[in-house]
Short mmCIF file of C-alpha atoms in Angstrom, two decimals:
data_model
loop_
_atom_site.label_atom_id
_atom_site.label_comp_id
_atom_site.label_asym_id
_atom_site.label_seq_id
_atom_site.Cartn_x
_atom_site.Cartn_y
_atom_site.Cartn_z
CA MET A 1 0.00 0.00 0.00
CA SER A 2 1.28 3.44 -0.87
CA ALA A 3 0.23 6.67 0.76
CA VAL A 4 0.67 10.37 0.36
CA ASN A 5 1.83 11.59 3.73
CA GLY A 6 0.47 14.84 5.09
CA THR A 7 -1.87 16.92 2.96
CA VAL A 8 -2.13 17.21 -0.79
CA GLN A 9 -2.67 20.82 -1.82
CA PRO A 10 -4.63 21.22 -5.07
CA SER A 11 -2.78 22.72 -7.99
CA GLU A 12 -3.86 25.97 -9.57
CA GLN A 13 -3.15 24.65 -13.06
CA THR A 14 -5.97 24.02 -15.50
CA ARG A 15 -7.06 20.39 -15.73
CA ASP A 16 -9.08 18.34 -18.14
CA PRO A 17 -11.67 20.58 -19.82
CA TYR A 18 -15.37 20.02 -19.25
CA PRO A 19 -18.15 20.84 -21.66
CA ALA A 20 -19.12 24.51 -21.67
CA GLY A 21 -15.59 25.51 -20.69
CA ARG A 22 -15.58 24.10 -17.16
CA VAL A 23 -12.34 22.84 -15.63
CA LEU A 24 -11.82 19.92 -13.29
CA GLU A 25 -12.63 20.82 -9.69
CA PRO A 26 -9.52 20.55 -7.46
CA TYR A 27 -11.06 17.88 -5.20
CA LEU A 28 -11.61 15.64 -8.25
CA GLU A 29 -7.99 15.73 -9.41
CA THR A 30 -6.76 13.06 -6.99
CA PRO A 31 -9.54 10.49 -7.58
CA LEU A 32 -9.13 10.93 -11.33
CA GLN A 33 -5.41 10.18 -10.95
CA LEU A 34 -6.28 7.07 -8.91
CA ILE A 35 -8.69 5.93 -11.61
CA ARG A 36 -6.02 6.35 -14.27
CA ARG A 37 -3.61 4.24 -12.22
CA CYS A 38 -6.05 1.34 -12.37
CA GLY A 39 -4.83 0.84 -15.95
CA LEU A 40 -8.26 0.35 -17.49
CA GLU A 41 -8.90 0.21 -21.21
CA PRO A 42 -11.07 3.04 -22.59
CA ASP A 43 -14.01 0.67 -23.13
CA ALA A 44 -13.85 -0.91 -19.64
CA PRO A 45 -17.23 -0.63 -17.88
CA ILE A 46 -17.18 1.98 -15.10
CA ILE A 47 -19.93 2.82 -12.63
CA ASP A 48 -19.98 6.18 -10.84
CA VAL A 49 -22.39 6.25 -7.88
CA SER A 50 -21.50 9.85 -6.96
CA GLY A 51 -24.38 11.40 -8.88
CA ALA A 52 -24.52 13.50 -12.02
CA ASP A 53 -23.66 16.75 -10.21
CA SER A 54 -20.22 15.58 -9.09
CA PHE A 55 -18.83 16.28 -12.61
CA MET A 56 -16.60 13.20 -12.42
CA ALA A 57 -18.60 11.73 -15.31
CA ASP A 58 -17.67 14.78 -17.40
CA ALA A 59 -14.02 14.31 -16.47
CA LEU A 60 -14.08 10.60 -17.33
CA LEU A 61 -15.64 11.30 -20.72
CA ALA A 62 -12.99 13.95 -21.36
CA ALA A 63 -10.30 11.41 -20.40
CA GLY A 64 -11.56 9.04 -23.10
CA TYR A 65 -13.58 6.44 -21.18
CA ARG A 66 -16.49 5.17 -23.27
CA ASP A 67 -18.67 2.94 -21.05
CA LEU A 68 -19.97 4.85 -18.04
CA THR A 69 -22.97 4.09 -15.85
CA ILE A 70 -24.05 6.99 -13.63
CA LEU A 71 -26.33 6.65 -10.61
CA ASP A 72 -28.28 9.61 -9.27
CA ARG A 73 -31.50 9.98 -7.29
CA SER A 74 -32.54 12.85 -9.55
CA ALA A 75 -33.71 12.27 -13.11
CA GLN A 76 -33.35 16.03 -13.63
CA ALA A 77 -29.65 15.92 -12.73
CA LEU A 78 -29.14 12.97 -15.08
CA ASN A 79 -30.85 14.83 -17.91
CA ALA A 80 -28.56 17.81 -17.28
CA LEU A 81 -25.56 15.48 -17.50
CA ARG A 82 -26.83 14.09 -20.81
CA GLU A 83 -27.10 17.64 -22.15
CA ARG A 84 -23.58 18.51 -20.98
CA ALA A 85 -22.18 15.36 -22.58
CA GLY A 86 -23.34 16.39 -26.05
CA ASP A 87 -22.04 13.99 -28.70
CA ARG A 88 -20.48 11.84 -25.94
CA ALA A 89 -23.92 11.06 -24.44
CA PRO A 90 -24.08 7.60 -26.14
CA HIS A 91 -21.21 6.56 -23.86
CA LEU A 92 -23.46 7.09 -20.81
CA THR A 93 -26.00 4.79 -19.13
CA LEU A 94 -28.04 6.91 -16.72
CA VAL A 95 -29.86 5.28 -13.79
CA ALA A 96 -32.20 7.22 -11.50
CA ARG A 97 -31.83 5.27 -8.26
CA GLU A 98 -30.25 5.41 -4.83
CA VAL A 99 -27.11 3.33 -4.60
CA THR A 100 -28.43 1.18 -1.74
CA ARG A 101 -31.44 0.20 -3.88
CA PHE A 102 -29.50 -0.47 -7.07
CA HIS A 103 -29.62 -3.96 -8.61
CA PRO A 104 -26.92 -4.13 -11.29
CA ALA A 105 -27.68 -5.96 -14.51
CA ARG A 106 -23.97 -6.29 -15.31
CA ARG A 107 -20.59 -6.19 -13.55
CA TYR A 108 -18.10 -3.37 -13.70
CA ALA A 109 -14.33 -3.07 -13.86
CA LEU A 110 -14.35 0.06 -11.68
CA TRP A 111 -16.65 1.44 -8.99
CA HIS A 112 -16.19 5.15 -8.27
CA ASP A 113 -17.78 7.05 -5.39
CA ASN A 114 -17.04 10.69 -4.68
CA GLY A 115 -18.86 11.46 -1.44
CA GLU A 116 -21.85 9.10 -1.37
CA PHE A 117 -20.62 6.54 1.17
CA HIS A 118 -19.82 9.06 3.88
CA LEU A 119 -23.44 10.28 3.81
CA LEU A 120 -24.65 6.86 4.99
CA THR A 121 -24.80 7.34 8.74
CA TYR A 122 -26.67 4.15 9.69
CA PRO A 123 -24.85 0.78 9.80
CA GLU A 124 -27.60 -0.99 7.85
CA GLU A 125 -27.27 1.54 5.01
CA ARG A 126 -23.53 0.97 4.81
CA GLN A 127 -24.08 -2.80 4.80
CA GLN A 128 -26.54 -2.44 1.91
CA TYR A 129 -23.96 -0.30 0.07
CA VAL A 130 -21.26 -2.96 0.48
CA GLU A 131 -23.63 -5.68 -0.72
CA VAL A 132 -24.43 -3.69 -3.87
CA LEU A 133 -20.70 -3.04 -4.39
CA GLN A 134 -19.94 -6.76 -4.12
CA GLU A 135 -22.71 -7.59 -6.59
CA ALA A 136 -21.72 -4.91 -9.09
CA LEU A 137 -17.94 -5.25 -9.18
CA ARG A 138 -16.03 -7.82 -11.18
CA PRO A 139 -13.63 -10.17 -9.43
CA GLU A 140 -10.26 -8.39 -9.42
CA GLY A 141 -12.09 -5.10 -10.08
CA HIS A 142 -11.10 -1.69 -8.75
CA VAL A 143 -12.74 0.72 -6.31
CA VAL A 144 -11.97 4.42 -5.91
CA ILE A 145 -13.82 6.09 -3.03
CA SER A 146 -13.56 9.62 -1.66
CA THR A 147 -14.95 10.51 1.77
CA TYR A 148 -14.47 13.17 4.40
CA GLY A 149 -11.02 12.76 5.92
CA PRO A 150 -10.21 11.95 9.55
CA GLU A 151 -9.88 15.63 10.52
CA ALA A 152 -12.81 17.01 8.53
CA PRO A 153 -15.01 19.58 10.32
CA HIS A 154 -17.63 17.76 12.42
CA GLU A 155 -20.37 20.23 11.52
CA TRP A 156 -20.42 18.89 7.96
CA ARG A 157 -23.08 16.29 7.26
CA GLY A 158 -21.71 12.76 7.05
CA LYS A 159 -19.14 10.47 8.61
CA CYS A 160 -15.37 10.95 8.60
CA TYR A 161 -13.02 8.11 7.65
CA SER A 162 -9.33 7.27 7.77
CA ALA A 163 -7.17 4.80 5.83
CA VAL A 164 -7.92 2.35 8.64
CA THR A 165 -11.64 2.80 9.21
CA LEU A 166 -12.76 2.90 5.55
CA PRO A 167 -11.15 -0.47 4.63
CA ALA A 168 -12.73 -1.96 7.75
CA GLU A 169 -16.16 -0.85 6.51
CA LEU A 170 -15.69 -2.40 3.05
CA GLY A 171 -14.44 -5.75 4.31
CA ARG A 172 -11.62 -8.17 3.60
CA GLN A 173 -12.43 -8.63 -0.09
CA PHE A 174 -11.08 -5.14 -0.76
CA GLU A 175 -7.38 -4.42 -0.39
CA LEU A 176 -6.29 -0.81 0.07
CA VAL A 177 -3.68 -0.12 -2.62
CA GLU A 178 -3.02 3.58 -2.02
CA TYR A 179 -4.61 6.62 -0.48
CA ALA A 180 -4.22 10.37 -0.16
CA VAL A 181 -5.52 12.97 2.27
CA GLN A 182 -6.32 16.26 0.59
CA ALA A 183 -7.25 19.72 1.85
CA SER A 184 -9.65 21.59 -0.40
CA HIS A 185 -11.21 25.03 -0.31
CA THR A 186 -14.98 24.92 -0.83
CA PRO A 187 -17.74 27.56 -0.71
CA ARG A 188 -18.44 26.39 2.85
CA GLY A 189 -14.83 26.69 3.97
CA GLU A 190 -11.82 24.40 4.30
CA GLN A 191 -12.54 20.68 3.98
CA GLN A 192 -10.44 17.53 4.21
CA TYR A 193 -10.98 14.55 1.93
CA LEU A 194 -9.71 10.98 1.99
CA HIS A 195 -9.20 9.38 -1.44
CA CYS A 196 -8.65 5.60 -1.54
CA ARG A 197 -7.99 3.06 -4.27
CA PHE A 198 -8.81 -0.59 -3.58
CA SER A 199 -8.45 -3.80 -5.54
CA ARG A 200 -10.88 -6.66 -5.08
CA HIS A 201 -9.87 -10.22 -4.36
CA ALA A 202 -12.93 -12.39 -4.77
CA PRO A 203 -13.87 -15.71 -6.36
CA HIS A 204 -15.72 -15.72 -9.69
#
């Protein structure tokens, strides 16, 4: 397992362009790097359970990935994503459903979550999440999850995790490969994020 010690400060340089001239948000830079280090082919199936408003889907399309499934509770947000995607929209499968109620019809090479898991404050919700993850992910698949970090402000909604507590929640099937702790400036003030990449070891 590799780690970035201390705090990763976001760069001020321009990142992958979004539709309509947007640039990659600083807190998405690190998870996108972790996804790239999974070594996936452009047509590998990826599921993003973060929702359409996270803009990771836009970044993945811009990076050349061509088989993306996006979960969001809001059909309106998914429609907005489809509009932003433009001629890349055929590379998207949009599913209006909560992650804990999702029943995948296929298995994915990568599961990405930018901030959904840490909003699950009840143990039974987190257990449902892990069960869906196990059902959706291929054996030897990859997981990239971002949560609030261990020193995130307590007044923010959601649970805080460390590189010890998050792997414990996911279970022994998922090996932590690397992680980073990142400070990010948001409209609500300074926030700390934990970004983790896991590999799965499971029977077929």
